[in-house]
GROMACS .gro file of C-alpha atoms in nm:
model
  299
    1MET     CA    1  -2.173  -0.438  -1.350
    2THR     CA    2  -2.352  -0.773  -1.465
    3THR     CA    3  -2.232  -1.079  -1.682
    4THR     CA    4  -2.324  -1.446  -1.721
    5THR     CA    5  -1.990  -1.513  -1.893
    6PRO     CA    6  -1.836  -1.850  -1.704
    7LEU     CA    7  -1.555  -1.725  -1.505
    8ILE     CA    8  -1.264  -1.913  -1.367
    9VAL     CA    9  -1.203  -1.777  -0.980
   10GLY     CA   10  -0.888  -1.800  -0.742
   11LEU     CA   11  -0.910  -1.739  -0.393
   12ASP     CA   12  -0.598  -1.662  -0.138
   13ALA     CA   13  -0.724  -1.654   0.216
   14GLY     CA   14  -0.434  -1.588   0.432
   15GLY     CA   15  -0.360  -1.428   0.758
   16THR     CA   16  -0.464  -1.054   0.666
   17LYS     CA   17  -0.625  -1.077   0.339
   18LEU     CA   18  -0.802  -1.267   0.117
   19GLY     CA   19  -0.723  -1.256  -0.249
   20VAL     CA   20  -0.952  -1.283  -0.517
   21ARG     CA   21  -0.865  -1.334  -0.874
   22ALA     CA   22  -1.170  -1.419  -1.137
   23GLU     CA   23  -1.058  -1.466  -1.561
   24ALA     CA   24  -1.249  -1.574  -1.875
   25PHE     CA   25  -1.193  -1.856  -2.024
   26ASP     CA   26  -0.980  -1.666  -2.262
   27GLY     CA   27  -0.766  -1.509  -1.955
   28SER     CA   28  -0.889  -1.206  -1.969
   29ARG     CA   29  -0.894  -1.061  -1.613
   30VAL     CA   30  -1.259  -0.953  -1.438
   31VAL     CA   31  -1.172  -0.878  -1.063
   32ASP     CA   32  -0.854  -0.893  -0.897
   33VAL     CA   33  -0.937  -0.747  -0.572
   34ALA     CA   34  -0.762  -0.798  -0.212
   35LEU     CA   35  -1.004  -0.783   0.101
   36PRO     CA   36  -0.964  -0.788   0.462
   37ALA     CA   37  -0.957  -1.145   0.602
   38GLU     CA   38  -0.938  -1.078   0.980
   39GLU     CA   39  -1.213  -1.254   1.065
   40TRP     CA   40  -1.106  -1.572   0.856
   41SER     CA   41  -1.047  -1.908   1.033
   42ALA     CA   42  -1.061  -2.265   0.859
   43SER     CA   43  -1.228  -2.441   1.096
   44PRO     CA   44  -1.518  -2.534   1.105
   45ALA     CA   45  -1.513  -2.571   0.748
   46SER     CA   46  -1.937  -2.512   0.719
   47ASP     CA   47  -1.836  -2.138   0.858
   48ALA     CA   48  -1.536  -2.106   0.636
   49ALA     CA   49  -1.713  -2.208   0.333
   50ARG     CA   50  -1.974  -1.974   0.392
   51TRP     CA   51  -1.724  -1.671   0.475
   52LEU     CA   52  -1.567  -1.745   0.125
   53HIS     CA   53  -1.883  -1.731  -0.043
   54ASP     CA   54  -2.034  -1.424   0.115
   55ARG     CA   55  -1.713  -1.240   0.048
   56LEU     CA   56  -1.689  -1.409  -0.320
   57ARG     CA   57  -2.052  -1.250  -0.412
   58ARG     CA   58  -1.949  -0.934  -0.285
   59VAL     CA   59  -1.673  -0.857  -0.586
   60LEU     CA   60  -1.795  -1.088  -0.874
   61PRO     CA   61  -2.022  -0.903  -1.127
   62ASP     CA   62  -2.385  -0.964  -1.068
   63GLY     CA   63  -2.525  -1.268  -1.249
   64SER     CA   64  -2.156  -1.450  -1.259
   65ILE     CA   65  -2.178  -1.819  -1.326
   66VAL     CA   66  -1.841  -1.964  -1.125
   67ALA     CA   67  -1.728  -2.241  -1.359
   68ALA     CA   68  -1.435  -2.377  -1.129
   69LEU     CA   69  -1.349  -2.255  -0.814
   70GLY     CA   70  -0.941  -2.254  -0.625
   71VAL     CA   71  -0.878  -2.232  -0.311
   72GLY     CA   72  -0.560  -2.194  -0.129
   73ALA     CA   73  -0.646  -2.101   0.259
   74GLN     CA   74  -0.424  -2.056   0.583
   75GLY     CA   75  -0.498  -2.312   0.851
   76LEU     CA   76  -0.557  -2.634   0.600
   77ASP     CA   77  -0.265  -2.852   0.739
   78THR     CA   78  -0.422  -3.177   0.664
   79VAL     CA   79  -0.581  -3.326   0.328
   80GLU     CA   80  -0.852  -3.442   0.502
   81HIS     CA   81  -0.955  -3.049   0.652
   82ALA     CA   82  -0.905  -2.940   0.297
   83HIS     CA   83  -1.144  -3.231   0.152
   84GLU     CA   84  -1.376  -3.133   0.434
   85LEU     CA   85  -1.397  -2.750   0.325
   86ARG     CA   86  -1.419  -2.880  -0.047
   87GLU     CA   87  -1.760  -3.071   0.000
   88GLN     CA   88  -1.893  -2.776   0.158
   89LEU     CA   89  -1.840  -2.534  -0.093
   90ALA     CA   90  -1.976  -2.829  -0.330
   91GLY     CA   91  -2.249  -2.785  -0.088
   92LEU     CA   92  -2.287  -2.440  -0.201
   93GLY     CA   93  -2.277  -2.517  -0.564
   94TYR     CA   94  -1.911  -2.487  -0.629
   95ARG     CA   95  -1.702  -2.718  -0.820
   96ALA     CA   96  -1.358  -2.666  -0.643
   97VAL     CA   97  -0.992  -2.726  -0.544
   98VAL     CA   98  -0.905  -2.683  -0.218
   99VAL     CA   99  -0.525  -2.669  -0.085
  100ASN     CA  100  -0.320  -2.458   0.186
  101ASP     CA  101  -0.220  -2.135   0.056
  102ALA     CA  102   0.146  -2.221   0.049
  103GLU     CA  103   0.002  -2.510  -0.222
  104LEU     CA  104  -0.042  -2.201  -0.438
  105LEU     CA  105   0.323  -2.133  -0.497
  106VAL     CA  106   0.450  -2.370  -0.765
  107PRO     CA  107   0.126  -2.318  -0.965
  108ALA     CA  108   0.149  -1.946  -0.976
  109ALA     CA  109   0.484  -1.958  -1.062
  110GLY     CA  110   0.396  -2.168  -1.360
  111ARG     CA  111   0.562  -2.500  -1.224
  112ARG     CA  112   0.377  -2.851  -1.209
  113SER     CA  113   0.559  -2.944  -0.929
  114GLY     CA  114   0.828  -2.842  -0.698
  115ILE     CA  115   0.852  -2.705  -0.308
  116GLY     CA  116   0.678  -2.372  -0.178
  117VAL     CA  117   0.800  -2.171   0.134
  118ILE     CA  118   0.583  -1.887   0.244
  119ALA     CA  119   0.801  -1.673   0.510
  120GLY     CA  120   0.553  -1.399   0.625
  121THR     CA  121   0.292  -1.381   0.950
  122GLY     CA  122   0.433  -1.729   0.976
  123SER     CA  123   0.622  -1.980   0.795
  124ILE     CA  124   0.524  -2.359   0.635
  125ALA     CA  125   0.686  -2.565   0.332
  126VAL     CA  126   0.451  -2.802   0.120
  127GLY     CA  127   0.550  -3.033  -0.155
  128ALA     CA  128   0.420  -3.358  -0.275
  129ASP     CA  129   0.569  -3.671  -0.332
  130ALA     CA  130   0.623  -3.900  -0.678
  131SER     CA  131   0.260  -3.996  -0.611
  132GLY     CA  132   0.094  -3.674  -0.542
  133ARG     CA  133   0.045  -3.711  -0.181
  134THR     CA  134   0.067  -3.365  -0.021
  135LEU     CA  135   0.401  -3.319   0.241
  136PHE     CA  136   0.379  -3.055   0.491
  137ALA     CA  137   0.650  -2.917   0.732
  138GLY     CA  138   0.630  -2.635   0.948
  139GLY     CA  139   0.341  -2.438   0.993
  140TRP     CA  140   0.278  -2.462   1.382
  141GLY     CA  141   0.178  -2.178   1.463
  142TRP     CA  142   0.438  -1.853   1.607
  143VAL     CA  143   0.417  -2.011   1.963
  144LEU     CA  144   0.538  -2.332   1.857
  145GLY     CA  145   0.770  -2.241   1.595
  146ASP     CA  146   0.706  -2.025   1.282
  147GLU     CA  147   1.121  -1.978   1.219
  148GLY     CA  148   1.137  -1.726   0.958
  149GLY     CA  149   0.771  -1.549   0.969
  150ALA     CA  150   0.801  -1.217   1.088
  151PRO     CA  151   0.698  -1.254   1.484
  152ALA     CA  152   0.938  -1.534   1.510
  153VAL     CA  153   1.204  -1.295   1.421
  154VAL     CA  154   1.099  -1.081   1.648
  155ARG     CA  155   1.061  -1.316   1.921
  156GLU     CA  156   1.437  -1.450   1.866
  157ALA     CA  157   1.608  -1.109   1.812
  158ALA     CA  158   1.417  -0.989   2.159
  159VAL     CA  159   1.545  -1.303   2.345
  160ALA     CA  160   1.897  -1.278   2.180
  161ALA     CA  161   1.894  -0.889   2.287
  162LEU     CA  162   1.772  -0.876   2.599
  163ARG     CA  163   2.032  -1.180   2.676
  164ALA     CA  164   2.315  -0.999   2.565
  165ASP     CA  165   2.196  -0.696   2.814
  166ASP     CA  166   2.177  -0.938   3.097
  167GLU     CA  167   2.540  -1.095   3.001
  168GLY     CA  168   2.628  -0.699   3.040
  169ALA     CA  169   2.729  -0.686   2.659
  170PRO     CA  170   2.714  -0.324   2.523
  171ASP     CA  171   2.434  -0.285   2.240
  172ASP     CA  172   2.562  -0.371   1.926
  173GLY     CA  173   2.254  -0.181   1.784
  174LEU     CA  174   1.983  -0.482   1.800
  175LEU     CA  175   1.827  -0.389   2.142
  176SER     CA  176   1.832  -0.002   2.080
  177ALA     CA  177   1.641  -0.110   1.727
  178LEU     CA  178   1.395  -0.296   1.915
  179GLN     CA  179   1.339  -0.048   2.168
  180THR     CA  180   1.281   0.256   1.917
  181ALA     CA  181   1.030  -0.010   1.706
  182PHE     CA  182   0.883  -0.087   2.066
  183GLY     CA  183   0.848   0.292   2.154
  184VAL     CA  184   1.068   0.174   2.469
  185THR     CA  185   1.379   0.353   2.624
  186SER     CA  186   1.491   0.056   2.847
  187ALA     CA  187   1.539  -0.361   2.839
  188PRO     CA  188   1.299  -0.415   3.087
  189ALA     CA  189   1.049  -0.195   2.930
  190LEU     CA  190   1.148  -0.361   2.601
  191ALA     CA  191   1.016  -0.732   2.763
  192ARG     CA  192   0.717  -0.576   2.900
  193ALA     CA  193   0.663  -0.478   2.561
  194VAL     CA  194   0.689  -0.769   2.408
  195ASN     CA  195   0.574  -0.999   2.656
  196ASP     CA  196   0.246  -0.803   2.785
  197ASP     CA  197   0.099  -0.831   2.422
  198PRO     CA  198   0.235  -1.156   2.262
  199THR     CA  199   0.016  -1.166   1.948
  200PRO     CA  200   0.186  -1.160   1.583
  201GLU     CA  201  -0.020  -0.829   1.547
  202ASN     CA  202   0.222  -0.719   1.797
  203TRP     CA  203   0.539  -0.859   1.722
  204GLY     CA  204   0.523  -0.901   1.345
  205PRO     CA  205   0.542  -0.532   1.202
  206ARG     CA  206   0.854  -0.516   1.410
  207ALA     CA  207   1.088  -0.704   1.202
  208PRO     CA  208   1.207  -0.455   0.945
  209ALA     CA  209   1.378  -0.296   1.285
  210VAL     CA  210   1.555  -0.651   1.292
  211PHE     CA  211   1.687  -0.661   0.915
  212ALA     CA  212   1.778  -0.296   0.918
  213ALA     CA  213   1.993  -0.396   1.204
  214ALA     CA  214   2.141  -0.646   1.073
  215ASP     CA  215   2.224  -0.394   0.758
  216ALA     CA  216   2.360  -0.159   1.001
  217GLY     CA  217   2.642  -0.395   1.135
  218SER     CA  218   2.413  -0.558   1.444
  219ALA     CA  219   2.626  -0.918   1.504
  220LEU     CA  220   2.317  -1.036   1.693
  221ALA     CA  221   2.071  -0.935   1.393
  222ILE     CA  222   2.304  -1.071   1.170
  223GLY     CA  223   2.290  -1.400   1.370
  224VAL     CA  224   1.887  -1.376   1.376
  225VAL     CA  225   1.826  -1.346   1.044
  226GLU     CA  226   2.101  -1.686   0.980
  227GLU     CA  227   1.912  -1.878   1.157
  228ALA     CA  228   1.613  -1.805   1.047
  229ALA     CA  229   1.716  -1.887   0.699
  230HIS     CA  230   1.849  -2.212   0.788
  231SER     CA  231   1.528  -2.275   1.010
  232LEU     CA  232   1.331  -2.210   0.642
  233ALA     CA  233   1.613  -2.448   0.468
  234GLU     CA  234   1.564  -2.731   0.728
  235LEU     CA  235   1.158  -2.737   0.634
  236VAL     CA  236   1.288  -2.806   0.290
  237ASP     CA  237   1.525  -3.062   0.414
  238ARG     CA  238   1.216  -3.257   0.582
  239LEU     CA  239   1.012  -3.223   0.296
  240ILE     CA  240   1.292  -3.391   0.049
  241ALA     CA  241   1.352  -3.674   0.300
  242ARG     CA  242   1.015  -3.777   0.315
  243GLY     CA  243   1.021  -3.754  -0.068
  244ALA     CA  244   0.920  -3.450  -0.216
  245ALA     CA  245   0.947  -3.400  -0.599
  246GLY     CA  246   1.085  -3.154  -0.818
  247THR     CA  247   1.387  -2.920  -0.896
  248ASP     CA  248   1.222  -2.592  -0.809
  249VAL     CA  249   1.159  -2.432  -0.454
  250VAL     CA  250   0.927  -2.108  -0.513
  251VAL     CA  251   0.926  -1.855  -0.185
  252ALA     CA  252   0.664  -1.581  -0.094
  253GLY     CA  253   0.551  -1.414   0.148
  254SER     CA  254   0.605  -1.058   0.325
  255VAL     CA  255   0.930  -1.134   0.461
  256PHE     CA  256   1.069  -1.291   0.159
  257ALA     CA  257   0.953  -1.033  -0.056
  258HIS     CA  258   1.073  -0.755   0.149
  259GLN     CA  259   1.421  -0.871   0.317
  260PRO     CA  260   1.662  -0.971   0.070
  261ARG     CA  261   1.904  -1.056   0.365
  262LEU     CA  262   1.674  -1.326   0.460
  263LEU     CA  263   1.636  -1.437   0.069
  264SER     CA  264   2.035  -1.467   0.017
  265ALA     CA  265   2.069  -1.675   0.346
  266PHE     CA  266   1.784  -1.900   0.249
  267SER     CA  267   1.927  -1.936  -0.112
  268GLY     CA  268   2.315  -1.999   0.059
  269ALA     CA  269   2.185  -2.265   0.271
  270LEU     CA  270   2.005  -2.445   0.008
  271ALA     CA  271   2.269  -2.442  -0.222
  272VAL     CA  272   2.507  -2.602   0.038
  273ALA     CA  273   2.275  -2.883   0.108
  274HIS     CA  274   2.076  -2.900  -0.210
  275PRO     CA  275   2.311  -2.790  -0.496
  276GLY     CA  276   2.019  -2.923  -0.749
  277LEU     CA  277   1.740  -2.710  -0.606
  278ALA     CA  278   1.667  -2.320  -0.796
  279VAL     CA  279   1.496  -2.122  -0.550
  280VAL     CA  280   1.204  -1.930  -0.720
  281PRO     CA  281   1.094  -1.595  -0.597
  282LEU     CA  282   0.722  -1.539  -0.648
  283THR     CA  283   0.686  -1.258  -0.905
  284ASP     CA  284   0.296  -1.283  -0.906
  285ALA     CA  285   0.021  -1.307  -0.647
  286PRO     CA  286  -0.032  -1.652  -0.465
  287VAL     CA  287  -0.380  -1.607  -0.622
  288ALA     CA  288  -0.270  -1.688  -0.978
  289GLY     CA  289  -0.185  -2.030  -0.849
  290ALA     CA  290  -0.538  -2.055  -0.716
  291VAL     CA  291  -0.667  -1.960  -1.018
  292GLU     CA  292  -0.440  -2.177  -1.225
  293LEU     CA  293  -0.570  -2.478  -1.033
  294ALA     CA  294  -0.934  -2.398  -1.076
  295ARG     CA  295  -0.821  -2.410  -1.511
  296ARG     CA  296  -0.700  -2.764  -1.443
  297LEU     CA  297  -1.048  -2.817  -1.370
  298VAL     CA  298  -1.210  -2.765  -1.657
  299GLY     CA  299  -0.879  -2.862  -1.826
   0.00000   0.00000   0.00000
């Protein structure tokens, strides 16, 4: 396929996939695909720009003219880092707007202002004050925090289950759920399975077992989920305390999308602390926000 039609292009570079969406000026969709993103790194910016350019050219029709490019990327946790990547993309011929991937949520939901919260492989919240200055909370990585993200949920669940076992408490369902998820048959073996490979790839996929245990009535699992929800709500608290504007909190990420128990607990925590805020689950892919930011570049 070949085209010379100017395109509005959005990219969403996350921990596991790169979303690419390209539209003509009339809104007709030309490309909408997801590519593997295992090798994605936001640093150094020069390599990141080349990585994005190479994958973009793999999927756009031959001869495509990119009129404007919107990029949301995991790992861009400062305005300065985003500016550096934007400059590198400019050197490759792109007129681009570059933001953290969490900043895609609000425009993807059709809002001009608000707070975005992601709970997926990791967790982060982002907003902006009245002057437009970007504000971040969380996003430290799964080792230091990322409460509400899938790996952190498994980490906290393992701690709770193993501590209860140490104390001689009977298994309320969480320990056995984790043992099954990790393919082991004892508490010591679970500790080894968790510790011997302390990576998001090992921990994250086991998160559904924690939520299933909670749904089955495990008090320990319920506590882990509720604590994760409160930790995510605290990210919003921090942003509001620093002047974040807007009345909508747009949520996305695999854990929010697939685990209604977390979304419900998060919404409840926010309703108590900030009754004027509305929780808005994102119904389109976040890459829609990248396209919207690109459209704003060209008016």
